[in-house]
Tab-separated table of C-alpha atoms in Angstrom:
chain	number	residue	atom	x	y	z
Y	1	UNK	CA	0.000	0.000	0.000
Y	2	UNK	CA	1.449	3.341	-1.104
Y	3	UNK	CA	1.155	6.722	0.557
Y	4	UNK	CA	-1.544	8.790	-1.159
Y	5	UNK	CA	0.254	11.937	-2.252
Y	6	UNK	CA	-3.009	13.701	-3.096
Y	7	UNK	CA	-4.349	13.265	0.428
Y	8	UNK	CA	-1.160	14.210	2.253
Y	9	UNK	CA	-0.462	17.577	3.874
Y	10	UNK	CA	2.627	19.564	2.890
Y	11	UNK	CA	4.204	18.702	6.235
Y	12	UNK	CA	3.619	14.980	5.717
Y	13	UNK	CA	5.202	15.197	2.271
Y	14	UNK	CA	8.131	17.115	3.728
Y	15	UNK	CA	8.668	14.516	6.481
Y	16	UNK	CA	8.496	11.633	4.011
Y	17	UNK	CA	11.160	13.401	1.915
Y	18	UNK	CA	13.443	14.192	4.871
Y	19	UNK	CA	13.179	10.514	5.837
Y	20	UNK	CA	14.325	9.470	2.359
Y	21	UNK	CA	17.040	12.144	2.458
Y	22	UNK	CA	18.400	10.549	5.637
Y	23	UNK	CA	18.117	7.076	4.098
Y	24	UNK	CA	20.288	8.208	1.172
Y	25	UNK	CA	22.782	10.035	3.411
Y	26	UNK	CA	23.294	6.877	5.430
Y	27	UNK	CA	24.124	5.012	2.232
Y	28	UNK	CA	26.576	7.857	1.455
Y	29	UNK	CA	24.572	8.785	-1.622
Y	30	UNK	CA	25.098	12.513	-1.414
Y	31	UNK	CA	23.452	13.510	-4.692
Y	32	UNK	CA	20.299	11.520	-4.040
Y	33	UNK	CA	20.166	12.934	-0.499
Y	34	UNK	CA	20.520	16.479	-1.881
Y	35	UNK	CA	17.650	15.912	-4.324
Y	36	UNK	CA	15.365	14.656	-1.542
Y	37	UNK	CA	16.423	17.643	0.571
Y	38	UNK	CA	15.448	19.983	-2.252
Y	39	UNK	CA	12.094	18.259	-2.624
Y	40	UNK	CA	11.586	18.482	1.144
Y	41	UNK	CA	12.313	22.230	1.032
Y	42	UNK	CA	9.817	22.662	-1.780
Y	43	UNK	CA	7.088	21.093	0.355
Y	44	UNK	CA	8.352	22.745	3.529
Y	45	UNK	CA	8.001	26.199	1.980
Y	46	UNK	CA	4.297	25.501	1.388
Y	47	UNK	CA	3.472	24.682	5.007
Y	48	UNK	CA	0.700	26.775	6.446
Y	49	UNK	CA	0.390	28.456	9.826
Y	50	UNK	CA	-2.677	27.483	11.831
Y	51	UNK	CA	-4.608	30.375	13.387
Y	52	UNK	CA	-5.090	30.393	17.157
Y	53	UNK	CA	-2.995	27.263	17.679
Y	54	UNK	CA	-2.567	26.485	21.366
Y	55	UNK	CA	-0.811	24.104	23.726
Y	56	UNK	CA	-4.247	22.634	24.446
Y	57	UNK	CA	-4.462	21.573	20.776
Y	58	UNK	CA	-1.118	19.808	21.092
Y	59	UNK	CA	-2.219	18.077	24.295
Y	60	UNK	CA	-5.414	16.867	22.596
Y	61	UNK	CA	-3.507	15.496	19.591
Y	62	UNK	CA	-0.877	13.695	21.609
Y	63	UNK	CA	-3.510	12.258	23.946
Y	64	UNK	CA	-5.366	10.889	20.924
Y	65	UNK	CA	-2.128	9.261	19.687
Y	66	UNK	CA	-1.493	7.683	23.056
Y	67	UNK	CA	-5.044	6.513	23.734
Y	68	UNK	CA	-6.027	5.438	20.201
Y	69	UNK	CA	-3.386	5.773	17.479
Y	70	UNK	CA	-0.619	3.741	19.070
Y	71	UNK	CA	-3.049	1.213	20.554
Y	72	UNK	CA	-4.518	0.488	17.127
Y	73	UNK	CA	-1.150	0.404	15.368
Y	74	UNK	CA	0.394	-1.814	18.064
Y	75	UNK	CA	-2.477	-4.264	17.672
Y	76	UNK	CA	-2.068	-4.391	13.889
Y	77	UNK	CA	1.726	-4.740	14.113
Y	78	UNK	CA	1.401	-7.543	16.700
Y	79	UNK	CA	-1.165	-9.402	14.575
Y	80	UNK	CA	1.102	-9.156	11.515
Y	81	UNK	CA	4.200	-9.862	13.619
Y	82	UNK	CA	5.847	-6.910	11.892
Y	83	UNK	CA	9.100	-6.457	13.816
Y	84	UNK	CA	10.070	-3.202	12.141
Y	85	UNK	CA	6.699	-1.629	12.818
Y	86	UNK	CA	6.681	-2.876	16.416
Y	87	UNK	CA	10.107	-1.342	16.973
Y	88	UNK	CA	9.151	2.057	15.526
Y	89	UNK	CA	5.882	2.096	17.452
Y	90	UNK	CA	7.600	1.228	20.719
Y	91	UNK	CA	10.109	4.070	20.355
Y	92	UNK	CA	7.524	6.531	19.063
Y	93	UNK	CA	5.068	5.772	21.834
Y	94	UNK	CA	7.747	6.238	24.503
Y	95	UNK	CA	8.878	9.530	22.976
Y	96	UNK	CA	5.259	10.660	22.667
Y	97	UNK	CA	4.741	10.025	26.372
Y	98	UNK	CA	7.750	12.220	27.099
Y	99	UNK	CA	6.353	14.949	24.835
Y	100	UNK	CA	3.066	14.764	26.709
Y	101	UNK	CA	4.904	15.043	30.009
Y	102	UNK	CA	6.976	17.967	28.671
Y	103	UNK	CA	3.760	19.852	27.867
Y	104	UNK	CA	2.277	19.058	31.292
Y	105	UNK	CA	5.428	20.281	33.034
Y	106	UNK	CA	5.541	23.419	30.908
Y	107	UNK	CA	1.895	24.184	31.635
Y	108	UNK	CA	2.584	23.864	35.354
Y	109	UNK	CA	5.950	25.594	35.606
Y	110	UNK	CA	6.024	27.892	32.587
Y	111	UNK	CA	9.375	29.451	31.692
Y	112	UNK	CA	10.873	28.197	34.991
Y	113	UNK	CA	10.968	24.672	33.497
Y	114	UNK	CA	13.892	25.547	31.235
Y	115	UNK	CA	15.218	28.644	32.975
Y	116	UNK	CA	18.586	27.328	34.160
Y	117	UNK	CA	18.833	24.080	32.293
Y	118	UNK	CA	19.047	22.552	28.846
Y	119	UNK	CA	16.558	20.674	26.689
Y	120	UNK	CA	17.713	17.858	24.418
Y	121	UNK	CA	16.245	15.777	21.585
Y	122	UNK	CA	17.583	12.434	20.328
Y	123	UNK	CA	17.950	12.614	16.545
Y	124	UNK	CA	17.240	8.901	16.200
Y	125	UNK	CA	14.051	8.341	18.186
Y	126	UNK	CA	12.787	11.757	19.351
Y	127	UNK	CA	13.586	11.144	23.036
Y	128	UNK	CA	13.261	14.417	24.961
Y	129	UNK	CA	15.277	15.345	28.034
Y	130	UNK	CA	15.260	18.394	30.309
Y	131	UNK	CA	18.469	18.711	32.343
Y	132	UNK	CA	22.092	19.819	32.407
Y	133	UNK	CA	23.484	17.151	30.095
Y	134	UNK	CA	21.837	14.298	28.195
Y	135	UNK	CA	22.318	10.708	29.410
Y	136	UNK	CA	25.339	8.838	27.974
Y	137	UNK	CA	23.038	6.442	26.140
Y	138	UNK	CA	19.541	7.270	24.922
Y	139	UNK	CA	17.161	5.420	27.254
Y	140	UNK	CA	14.747	4.731	24.379
Y	141	UNK	CA	16.860	3.733	21.363
Y	142	UNK	CA	20.250	3.226	23.131
Y	143	UNK	CA	22.202	5.450	20.769
Y	144	UNK	CA	25.264	7.196	22.325
Y	145	UNK	CA	24.775	10.779	23.491
Y	146	UNK	CA	26.523	12.394	20.512
Y	147	UNK	CA	23.219	11.845	18.698
Y	148	UNK	CA	21.278	13.715	21.411
Y	149	UNK	CA	21.261	17.434	20.638
Y	150	UNK	CA	20.469	20.561	22.637
Y	151	UNK	CA	17.574	22.732	21.497
Y	152	UNK	CA	18.521	26.284	22.428
Y	153	UNK	CA	16.357	29.081	23.663
Y	154	UNK	CA	16.507	31.747	21.025
Y	155	UNK	CA	15.605	35.387	21.341
Y	156	UNK	CA	13.687	36.791	18.397
C	1	UNK	CA	29.294	-2.905	-2.931
C	2	UNK	CA	31.965	-0.457	-1.782
C	3	UNK	CA	33.811	0.219	1.471
C	4	UNK	CA	33.218	3.352	3.542
C	5	UNK	CA	35.041	4.785	6.531
C	6	UNK	CA	33.358	5.873	9.746
C	7	UNK	CA	35.579	8.822	10.649
C	8	UNK	CA	34.280	8.832	14.203
C	9	UNK	CA	35.803	5.376	14.763
C	10	UNK	CA	38.948	5.697	12.612
C	11	UNK	CA	42.101	5.761	14.751
C	12	UNK	CA	44.466	6.446	11.828
C	13	UNK	CA	46.338	3.171	12.095
C	14	UNK	CA	46.345	3.251	8.296
C	15	UNK	CA	46.405	-0.519	7.820
C	16	UNK	CA	43.761	0.067	5.146
C	17	UNK	CA	46.260	2.162	3.172
C	18	UNK	CA	48.791	-0.642	3.370
C	19	UNK	CA	46.344	-3.353	2.374
C	20	UNK	CA	44.164	-1.725	-0.318
C	21	UNK	CA	45.002	-3.083	-3.802
C	22	UNK	CA	43.908	0.113	-5.605
C	23	UNK	CA	44.750	2.986	-3.278
C	24	UNK	CA	41.042	3.748	-2.776
C	25	UNK	CA	41.549	4.177	0.964
C	26	UNK	CA	44.140	6.923	0.495
C	27	UNK	CA	42.282	10.182	-0.097
C	28	UNK	CA	42.486	13.840	0.861
C	29	UNK	CA	38.991	14.025	2.339
C	30	UNK	CA	39.379	11.042	4.687
C	31	UNK	CA	36.584	9.083	3.006
C	32	UNK	CA	37.274	6.108	0.740
C	33	UNK	CA	37.257	6.723	-3.020
C	34	UNK	CA	34.132	4.776	-3.955
C	35	UNK	CA	35.051	4.792	-7.643
C	36	UNK	CA	38.443	3.172	-7.052
C	37	UNK	CA	37.108	0.677	-4.502
C	38	UNK	CA	36.798	-2.899	-5.794
C	39	UNK	CA	33.290	-4.332	-5.583
C	40	UNK	CA	32.993	-6.424	-2.417
C	41	UNK	CA	36.787	-6.818	-1.940
C	42	UNK	CA	36.552	-6.027	1.808
C	43	UNK	CA	40.292	-6.461	2.552
C	44	UNK	CA	40.309	-3.127	4.408
C	45	UNK	CA	37.098	-3.973	6.291
C	46	UNK	CA	38.661	-7.100	7.739
C	47	UNK	CA	42.071	-5.492	8.345
C	48	UNK	CA	40.867	-2.452	10.289
C	49	UNK	CA	41.423	-3.060	13.991
C	50	UNK	CA	39.149	-0.147	14.911
C	51	UNK	CA	36.154	-1.528	13.048
C	52	UNK	CA	35.949	1.804	11.253
C	53	UNK	CA	35.388	0.469	7.726
C	54	UNK	CA	32.205	-1.131	6.498
C	55	UNK	CA	30.623	-2.134	3.205
C	56	UNK	CA	27.769	-0.189	1.629
C	57	UNK	CA	25.437	-2.203	-0.582
C	58	UNK	CA	24.834	-1.045	-4.128
C	59	UNK	CA	21.636	-3.025	-4.461
C	60	UNK	CA	19.077	-3.987	-1.887
C	61	UNK	CA	16.535	-6.782	-1.805
C	62	UNK	CA	12.886	-5.905	-2.247
C	63	UNK	CA	11.452	-4.647	1.052
C	64	UNK	CA	9.332	-7.181	2.916
C	65	UNK	CA	5.656	-6.806	2.088
C	66	UNK	CA	3.705	-4.881	4.712
C	67	UNK	CA	0.185	-5.714	5.895
C	68	UNK	CA	-2.312	-3.090	4.822
C	69	UNK	CA	-3.729	-2.735	8.339
C	70	UNK	CA	-0.272	-1.992	9.763
C	71	UNK	CA	0.520	0.536	7.051
C	72	UNK	CA	-2.821	2.323	7.431
C	73	UNK	CA	-2.431	2.615	11.195
C	74	UNK	CA	1.127	3.928	10.777
C	75	UNK	CA	0.067	6.437	8.097
C	76	UNK	CA	-2.578	7.761	10.524
C	77	UNK	CA	0.044	8.254	13.231
C	78	UNK	CA	2.454	9.908	10.790
C	79	UNK	CA	-0.329	12.307	9.800
C	80	UNK	CA	-0.986	13.116	13.449
C	81	UNK	CA	2.716	13.765	14.057
C	82	UNK	CA	2.813	16.111	11.044
C	83	UNK	CA	-0.233	17.943	12.383
C	84	UNK	CA	1.464	18.315	15.760
C	85	UNK	CA	4.505	19.779	14.030
C	86	UNK	CA	2.205	22.289	12.318
C	87	UNK	CA	0.506	23.230	15.586
C	88	UNK	CA	3.821	23.586	17.454
C	89	UNK	CA	5.285	25.724	14.659
C	90	UNK	CA	2.164	27.881	14.536
C	91	UNK	CA	2.222	28.501	18.305
C	92	UNK	CA	5.884	29.394	18.047
C	93	UNK	CA	5.430	31.790	15.136
C	94	UNK	CA	2.651	33.669	16.930
C	95	UNK	CA	4.655	34.094	20.141
C	96	UNK	CA	7.628	36.168	21.271
C	97	UNK	CA	8.076	34.132	24.460
C	98	UNK	CA	11.507	32.484	24.131
C	99	UNK	CA	10.716	29.677	26.601
C	100	UNK	CA	7.478	28.769	24.831
C	101	UNK	CA	9.225	28.870	21.475
C	102	UNK	CA	11.913	26.540	22.781
C	103	UNK	CA	9.316	24.030	24.017
C	104	UNK	CA	7.530	24.226	20.653
C	105	UNK	CA	10.790	23.706	18.802
C	106	UNK	CA	11.510	20.598	20.881
C	107	UNK	CA	8.007	19.352	20.147
C	108	UNK	CA	8.379	20.060	16.444
C	109	UNK	CA	11.779	18.361	16.139
C	110	UNK	CA	10.804	15.315	18.153
C	111	UNK	CA	7.521	14.922	16.222
C	112	UNK	CA	9.437	15.079	12.939
C	113	UNK	CA	11.855	12.364	14.064
C	114	UNK	CA	9.010	10.137	15.250
C	115	UNK	CA	7.173	10.837	11.984
C	116	UNK	CA	10.184	9.994	9.815
C	117	UNK	CA	10.612	6.735	11.693
C	118	UNK	CA	6.954	5.916	11.038
C	119	UNK	CA	7.417	6.579	7.305
C	120	UNK	CA	10.473	4.365	7.398
C	121	UNK	CA	8.460	1.438	8.743
C	122	UNK	CA	5.525	1.909	6.397
C	123	UNK	CA	7.477	0.945	3.279
C	124	UNK	CA	9.913	3.865	2.816
C	125	UNK	CA	12.966	2.473	4.619
C	126	UNK	CA	15.228	2.785	1.579
C	127	UNK	CA	15.012	4.988	-1.478
C	128	UNK	CA	15.744	2.152	-3.918
C	129	UNK	CA	12.260	0.708	-3.876
C	130	UNK	CA	9.209	0.549	-6.078
C	131	UNK	CA	7.279	2.465	-3.403
C	132	UNK	CA	9.713	5.401	-3.602
C	133	UNK	CA	9.699	5.419	-7.405
C	134	UNK	CA	5.893	5.447	-7.410
C	135	UNK	CA	5.959	8.254	-4.868
C	136	UNK	CA	8.291	10.396	-6.976
C	137	UNK	CA	6.283	9.764	-10.155
C	138	UNK	CA	3.075	10.753	-8.384
C	139	UNK	CA	4.729	13.891	-7.015
C	140	UNK	CA	5.725	14.882	-10.560
C	141	UNK	CA	2.187	14.218	-11.782
C	142	UNK	CA	0.462	16.077	-8.953
C	143	UNK	CA	2.916	18.880	-8.172
C	144	UNK	CA	5.273	19.014	-11.162
C	145	UNK	CA	3.484	22.100	-12.497
C	146	UNK	CA	3.717	24.066	-9.274
C	147	UNK	CA	6.216	26.897	-9.095
C	148	UNK	CA	9.514	25.887	-7.552
C	149	UNK	CA	9.036	22.114	-7.983
C	150	UNK	CA	12.532	20.681	-8.568
C	151	UNK	CA	11.483	18.726	-11.655
C	152	UNK	CA	14.946	18.219	-13.096
C	153	UNK	CA	16.330	16.910	-9.799
C	154	UNK	CA	13.390	14.565	-9.254
C	155	UNK	CA	13.687	13.123	-12.759
C	156	UNK	CA	17.418	12.651	-12.245
C	157	UNK	CA	16.652	11.023	-8.894
C	158	UNK	CA	14.224	8.610	-10.558
C	159	UNK	CA	16.863	7.520	-13.039
C	160	UNK	CA	19.480	7.127	-10.293
C	161	UNK	CA	17.130	5.021	-8.173
C	162	UNK	CA	16.062	2.707	-10.975
């Protein structure tokens, strides 16, 4: 079953292209990676801004993933015994739980949450960490910490 | 199949230079010269005591078929992750609060990584596949006329991936 390009949002198309860009980079196919990057930028430039977007919207979406989306996908992947899918769903669900908790902590503490500390994201699995320094090994995907990057607070 | 060097692991023992029959391991940029490298020779791979050299396949087997139910459920999640990226970016763009923008950026980046991984496991794990070729052809058909679409690059990509 193929992805339906006509039904996909610009952001979905962009993410599919950045995934293929990474796939080519890892095979050291620089020119193919560059072409996918260009295609990703084309779609990325079309992304729209949603009016009145709020943290509450994010909470609702991530709650729906955790209560329905992952449950359904896990069930399908288990029934098909699809190891690759089970692996991606396990990592994604764990990272999603951390994103949910990040939002809850931010709603409670506001700017104090990150005032004197760093925030990090694992480039492999999306693991999120608030603290001075990331763990040596990603607790979700077990990659070494050089793949876990700080996300800086930037003034406008 | 050609050798490649992981520069993060390379300890410059240079046994690969000594052992390579063609000189492909001796380059200015530190990477192996893929053109000079002999297909599947792997002498350097086995000789490197740091485990810094590996083989990169030129061809890949057909991806394992995926159950439709699995793929559909994963597509739905990937869509949700993309929507969350959009929401996080939109919150960020409407705000001048640096802490909120940082949280949104984390959310956006993490959602993208989770989303990419979902695409990977729904049939797009490697670019050399029928699924990717179909994708690119459909993109040309649907979006090829839009301003800024990199038509030349995508056509070149299709020929490289065939």
